[in-house]
Coordinates of C-alpha atoms in Angstrom, one line a residue:
X1 CA -62.4 87.0 3.8
X2 CA -59.1 86.2 4.9
X3 CA -60.9 84.2 7.3
X4 CA -63.2 83.1 5.7
X5 CA -60.3 81.5 2.8
X6 CA -59.1 79.8 5.8
X7 CA -62.2 78.3 7.2
X8 CA -62.6 76.9 3.8
X9 CA -59.2 75.1 3.9
X10 CA -59.7 74.0 7.7
X11 CA -63.0 72.2 6.1
X12 CA -61.2 70.5 3.1
X13 CA -58.9 68.9 4.8
X14 CA -60.8 67.9 7.9
X15 CA -63.5 66.3 4.8
X16 CA -60.3 64.9 3.4
X17 CA -58.9 62.9 7.0
X18 CA -62.7 61.6 8.6
X19 CA -62.8 59.0 5.4
X20 CA -59.2 58.1 5.7
X21 CA -60.0 57.5 9.7
X22 CA -63.3 55.4 9.0
X23 CA -62.0 53.8 6.2
X24 CA -60.6 51.3 8.7
X25 CA -63.6 49.4 9.2
X26 CA -63.0 46.0 10.9
X27 CA -62.6 44.2 8.5
X28 CA -59.3 46.5 8.0
X29 CA -58.2 45.4 11.5
X30 CA -59.1 41.9 10.9
X31 CA -56.8 41.8 7.6
X32 CA -54.2 43.5 10.0
X33 CA -54.5 40.8 12.6
X34 CA -54.2 38.0 10.6
X35 CA -50.8 40.0 8.6
X36 CA -49.1 40.2 12.0
X37 CA -50.4 36.6 13.1
X38 CA -48.6 35.2 9.9
X39 CA -44.9 36.6 10.9
X40 CA -45.2 35.7 14.5
X41 CA -46.6 39.3 15.6
X42 CA -48.9 37.9 17.9
X43 CA -48.6 40.2 20.6
X44 CA -49.9 43.3 17.7
X45 CA -52.2 40.8 16.6
X46 CA -54.5 40.6 19.2
X47 CA -54.7 44.3 19.4
X48 CA -55.8 44.4 15.7
X49 CA -58.5 41.7 15.9
X50 CA -60.0 43.7 19.4
X51 CA -60.2 46.7 17.2
X52 CA -62.0 44.7 15.2
X53 CA -64.2 43.5 17.5
X54 CA -64.5 46.6 19.2
X55 CA -66.4 48.0 15.5
X56 CA -68.1 44.7 15.2
X57 CA -69.0 42.5 18.3
X58 CA -70.4 39.7 16.2
X59 CA -67.0 39.3 13.8
X60 CA -66.7 35.5 14.4
X61 CA -63.6 35.0 12.2
X62 CA -62.0 38.1 14.4
X63 CA -62.6 35.9 17.4
X64 CA -61.1 32.8 16.4
X65 CA -58.1 34.6 15.1
X66 CA -57.8 35.9 18.5
X67 CA -58.2 32.8 19.8
X68 CA -54.8 31.3 17.8
X69 CA -52.8 34.0 18.4
X70 CA -53.5 34.0 21.9
X71 CA -52.9 29.9 22.2
X72 CA -49.8 31.2 20.7
X73 CA -48.8 33.5 23.2
X74 CA -49.9 30.6 25.9
X75 CA -52.7 32.5 27.1
X76 CA -54.7 29.2 27.0
X77 CA -57.8 30.0 29.0
X78 CA -58.3 33.6 27.3
X79 CA -57.5 31.5 24.2
X80 CA -60.9 29.4 24.9
X81 CA -63.2 32.2 25.9
X82 CA -62.6 33.5 22.4
X83 CA -62.7 30.5 20.5
X84 CA -66.1 29.9 22.3
X85 CA -67.4 33.2 21.9
X86 CA -66.5 32.7 17.9
X87 CA -68.3 28.8 17.9
X88 CA -71.4 30.7 19.4
X89 CA -71.5 33.0 16.7
X90 CA -71.0 30.3 13.7
X91 CA -69.2 27.2 13.1
X92 CA -65.7 27.4 12.3
X93 CA -62.6 25.4 11.9
X94 CA -60.7 27.7 13.1
X95 CA -61.8 28.1 16.0
X96 CA -62.8 24.2 16.6
X97 CA -58.9 23.9 16.3
X98 CA -58.0 26.4 18.8
X99 CA -60.6 25.5 21.2
X100 CA -59.3 21.5 21.1
X101 CA -55.7 22.8 21.6
X102 CA -56.2 25.3 24.7
X103 CA -58.0 22.4 26.2
X104 CA -55.5 20.0 25.3
X105 CA -53.0 22.5 27.2
X106 CA -54.9 23.3 30.1
X107 CA -54.5 19.5 30.3
X108 CA -58.3 18.8 30.3
X109 CA -57.9 15.9 28.1
X110 CA -61.4 14.2 27.7
X111 CA -62.7 17.7 26.4
X112 CA -59.7 18.0 24.1
X113 CA -60.4 14.1 22.9
X114 CA -64.1 15.6 22.3
X115 CA -62.9 18.7 20.4
X116 CA -60.3 17.2 18.8
X117 CA -62.4 14.0 17.2
X118 CA -64.9 17.0 16.2
X119 CA -62.5 19.1 14.5
X120 CA -60.8 15.8 12.6
X121 CA -64.4 14.9 11.3
X122 CA -64.0 17.9 8.9
X123 CA -60.3 18.8 8.6
X124 CA -58.6 15.4 8.0
X125 CA -55.2 16.7 6.5
X126 CA -53.9 18.4 9.8
X127 CA -51.1 16.2 11.8
X128 CA -50.5 18.5 14.7
X129 CA -54.3 17.8 15.5
X130 CA -53.6 13.9 15.0
X131 CA -51.1 13.9 17.2
X132 CA -52.8 16.0 19.4
X133 CA -55.7 13.9 20.1
X134 CA -53.3 10.7 20.4
X135 CA -51.4 12.3 23.5
X136 CA -54.7 13.1 24.8
X137 CA -55.5 9.5 24.4
X138 CA -53.0 8.4 26.1
X139 CA -53.1 11.0 28.9
X140 CA -57.1 9.5 29.6
X141 CA -55.6 5.6 29.4
X142 CA -56.5 4.1 26.1
X143 CA -53.6 3.5 23.9
X144 CA -55.3 1.6 21.2
X145 CA -57.0 4.8 19.9
X146 CA -53.6 7.0 20.9
X147 CA -52.1 4.2 18.6
X148 CA -54.8 4.6 16.0
X149 CA -54.4 8.6 15.8
X150 CA -50.9 8.6 16.1
X151 CA -50.7 6.3 12.5
X152 CA -52.8 8.8 11.3
X153 CA -50.2 11.5 12.3
X154 CA -47.5 9.4 10.9
X155 CA -49.3 9.0 7.7
X156 CA -49.5 12.8 7.2
X157 CA -45.9 13.8 8.3
X158 CA -43.9 10.6 8.0
X159 CA -40.5 12.2 8.5
X160 CA -41.3 13.7 12.2
X161 CA -38.9 12.2 14.3
X162 CA -40.8 12.8 17.4
X163 CA -44.1 10.9 16.2
X164 CA -42.5 7.3 15.6
X165 CA -40.8 8.2 19.3
X166 CA -44.4 8.4 20.9
X167 CA -45.5 5.7 19.1
X168 CA -42.5 3.2 20.6
X169 CA -43.5 4.8 23.7
X170 CA -47.2 3.5 24.0
X171 CA -46.0 0.3 22.7
X172 CA -43.7 -0.3 25.4
X173 CA -46.5 0.0 27.6
X174 CA -48.1 -2.3 26.6
X175 CA -45.2 -4.6 26.4
X176 CA -44.5 -4.6 22.9
X177 CA -40.9 -4.3 22.7
X178 CA -40.9 -5.6 19.0
X179 CA -43.2 -3.2 17.6
X180 CA -41.4 -0.2 19.8
X181 CA -38.4 -1.2 18.4
X182 CA -39.6 -0.8 14.7
X183 CA -41.3 2.3 15.8
X184 CA -37.8 3.9 17.3
X185 CA -35.9 2.7 14.1
X186 CA -38.2 4.9 12.3
X187 CA -37.4 7.7 14.7
X188 CA -33.6 7.1 14.7
X189 CA -33.8 7.5 10.5
X190 CA -35.2 10.8 10.8
X191 CA -32.9 12.1 13.0
X192 CA -29.7 10.7 14.9
X193 CA -29.1 13.8 17.2
X194 CA -31.8 12.8 20.2
X195 CA -30.4 11.6 22.9
X196 CA -33.9 10.5 24.2
X197 CA -34.9 8.8 21.3
X198 CA -31.6 6.5 21.6
X199 CA -32.3 6.3 25.2
X200 CA -35.6 4.9 24.2
X201 CA -34.4 2.6 22.0
X202 CA -32.0 1.0 23.8
X203 CA -34.6 0.2 26.6
X204 CA -36.4 -1.5 24.2
X205 CA -33.6 -3.9 22.9
X206 CA -32.8 -4.1 26.4
X207 CA -36.3 -5.7 27.1
X208 CA -36.0 -8.2 24.1
X209 CA -32.4 -9.2 26.0
X210 CA -30.2 -7.5 23.0
X211 CA -28.0 -6.0 25.6
X212 CA -25.3 -5.7 23.5
X213 CA -27.3 -3.3 21.0
X214 CA -28.7 -1.6 23.6
X215 CA -25.3 -0.6 25.1
X216 CA -24.8 0.9 21.6
X217 CA -28.0 3.3 22.0
X218 CA -27.4 4.1 25.5
X219 CA -23.9 5.3 24.4
X220 CA -25.0 7.0 21.5
X221 CA -27.3 8.9 24.1
X222 CA -24.5 10.1 26.0
X223 CA -22.4 11.2 23.0
X224 CA -25.1 13.5 21.7
X225 CA -25.6 14.7 25.8
X226 CA -22.8 13.2 27.9
X227 CA -24.8 14.6 31.2
X228 CA -28.0 12.7 30.5
X229 CA -28.4 10.8 34.0
X230 CA -31.1 8.4 32.6
X231 CA -28.9 6.9 29.8
X232 CA -25.7 6.6 32.2
X233 CA -27.6 4.4 35.1
X234 CA -29.1 2.4 31.9
X235 CA -25.8 1.8 30.6
X236 CA -24.4 0.8 33.7
X237 CA -27.4 -1.7 33.7
X238 CA -26.8 -3.8 30.8
X239 CA -22.9 -3.2 31.4
X240 CA -21.7 -7.2 31.1
X241 CA -25.6 -8.5 30.4
X242 CA -23.7 -9.7 26.9
X243 CA -21.2 -11.7 28.3
X244 CA -22.1 -15.4 28.9
X245 CA -21.6 -16.2 32.2
X246 CA -21.4 -19.9 33.8
X247 CA -23.0 -20.2 37.4
X248 CA -23.9 -23.1 39.6
X249 CA -27.0 -24.8 39.5
X250 CA -30.2 -24.3 37.7
X251 CA -32.2 -21.3 39.0
X252 CA -35.0 -20.2 37.7
X253 CA -35.0 -16.3 37.6
X254 CA -37.8 -14.2 38.0
X255 CA -39.0 -11.5 36.1
X256 CA -37.9 -8.3 36.8
X257 CA -39.6 -5.0 36.5
X258 CA -37.8 -2.5 34.2
X259 CA -39.4 1.1 35.1
X260 CA -39.6 4.2 33.0
X261 CA -39.7 7.2 34.6
X262 CA -36.7 7.5 37.0
X263 CA -37.9 5.3 39.8
X264 CA -35.6 2.2 40.8
X265 CA -37.7 -1.3 41.6
X266 CA -36.3 -4.5 43.4
X267 CA -33.3 -6.3 41.4
X268 CA -34.2 -9.7 40.6
X269 CA -32.8 -12.4 43.2
X270 CA -32.8 -16.1 41.7
X271 CA -33.2 -19.3 43.5
X272 CA -29.4 -19.9 44.5
X273 CA -26.9 -17.5 45.9
X274 CA -24.2 -18.2 43.5
X275 CA -26.8 -17.1 40.6
X276 CA -26.2 -14.0 38.7
X277 CA -28.5 -11.3 39.9
X278 CA -30.9 -9.1 37.2
X279 CA -30.6 -5.8 37.0
X280 CA -32.8 -2.6 36.4
X281 CA -33.2 -0.1 33.7
X282 CA -34.5 3.3 34.1
X283 CA -35.6 5.9 32.1
X284 CA -37.5 9.2 32.2
X285 CA -40.6 10.0 30.3
X286 CA -42.5 13.7 30.0
X287 CA -45.9 12.2 31.5
X288 CA -46.4 9.4 33.8
X289 CA -44.5 6.1 34.5
X290 CA -45.1 3.2 32.7
X291 CA -43.6 -0.1 33.7
X292 CA -42.8 -3.0 31.5
X293 CA -40.8 -6.5 32.4
X294 CA -38.1 -8.5 31.2
X295 CA -36.6 -11.8 31.8
X296 CA -33.2 -12.9 32.2
X297 CA -32.1 -16.6 31.2
X298 CA -29.6 -18.2 33.2
X299 CA -26.5 -20.1 31.7
X300 CA -26.4 -23.7 33.0
X301 CA -22.9 -24.9 34.5
X302 CA -20.9 -26.7 32.4
X303 CA -18.9 -30.0 33.4
X304 CA -15.3 -29.7 33.1
X305 CA -12.6 -33.1 32.6
X306 CA -9.3 -32.8 33.4
X307 CA -7.0 -35.1 31.2
X308 CA -4.6 -37.7 33.1
X309 CA -1.1 -36.6 33.1
X310 CA 2.2 -38.9 31.4
X311 CA 3.1 -39.8 34.3
X312 CA 0.2 -41.0 36.1
X313 CA -0.5 -43.2 32.5
X314 CA 2.5 -45.2 33.5
X315 CA 1.5 -46.0 37.0
X316 CA -1.8 -47.0 35.8
X317 CA -0.1 -49.5 33.5
X318 CA 2.4 -50.7 35.6
X319 CA -0.4 -51.2 39.1
X320 CA -2.7 -53.2 36.1
X321 CA 0.2 -55.7 35.3
X322 CA 0.9 -56.3 38.9
X323 CA -2.5 -57.1 39.6
X324 CA -2.9 -59.4 36.2
X325 CA 0.3 -61.3 36.9
X326 CA -0.7 -61.8 40.5
X327 CA -3.8 -63.1 39.1
X328 CA -2.3 -65.6 36.6
X329 CA 0.2 -67.2 39.4
X330 CA -2.8 -67.6 42.1
X331 CA -4.8 -69.6 39.1
X332 CA -1.6 -71.8 38.0

């Protein structure tokens, strides 16, 4: 009888515990995954999403959440697989965004463009998506489309200095230095603590021939980052260009390439040996090399006259008098 009582108590305990275990269904695991991802616990989030998928292999939202978490962990190939599995079940903007981002980070820029175009056709208020679309356009050699996408990004997030910096760099690649300077001005209005932005602004000013302003920008970059090698080289390149020089003759200078990307190109050599030589400006970009040009105008030589001294003037008057008197005697 005592054994029967113990068995009954054990059965009650089992009956209480079993529903509690069963209650952890796919929805609850998915919710745990969402909560973990919200606070940045992406590894735990992946575990919870996998638990949900083990209970419901067709749980599209769990696949999408897993894709987002894997992207955050830098596991882009796995994220792309999860996003594709989600989209194979049903359309999901979260999965579309995750797929586009994974393609972008994997360097598959043509596919990223298509994915982001598809995503932004539905979600029109996602600034990062437009910026990533613009960056993908840059990588595929379509700067005009990139500028349009960056404009949409800046419209949604006008205080993002990096967006304005990227806009400026695209304009620099098109030799549109005034537009580039305007973009860099926006960037420095949003932050004064980026050495890269000050350096890029200096390059735009140098390309416009505003060397003293460019020098100020390079100095600002070096104040922030004293070991910024590109800014130091650029500063050395424009040193003295704001001064007025007198040269012999009227040389016709050629265009000197201003190379962005760390390379150094040959300096301009004007047609006369005494003429001043143009100097190059270099800077580093995270992706690719962009060449732009600037022209340096030579200053014509001024002719200088030296006035006669007082002794020279007196001598000239005496000689003129003697000549005049001699001429008068011969006439008489």
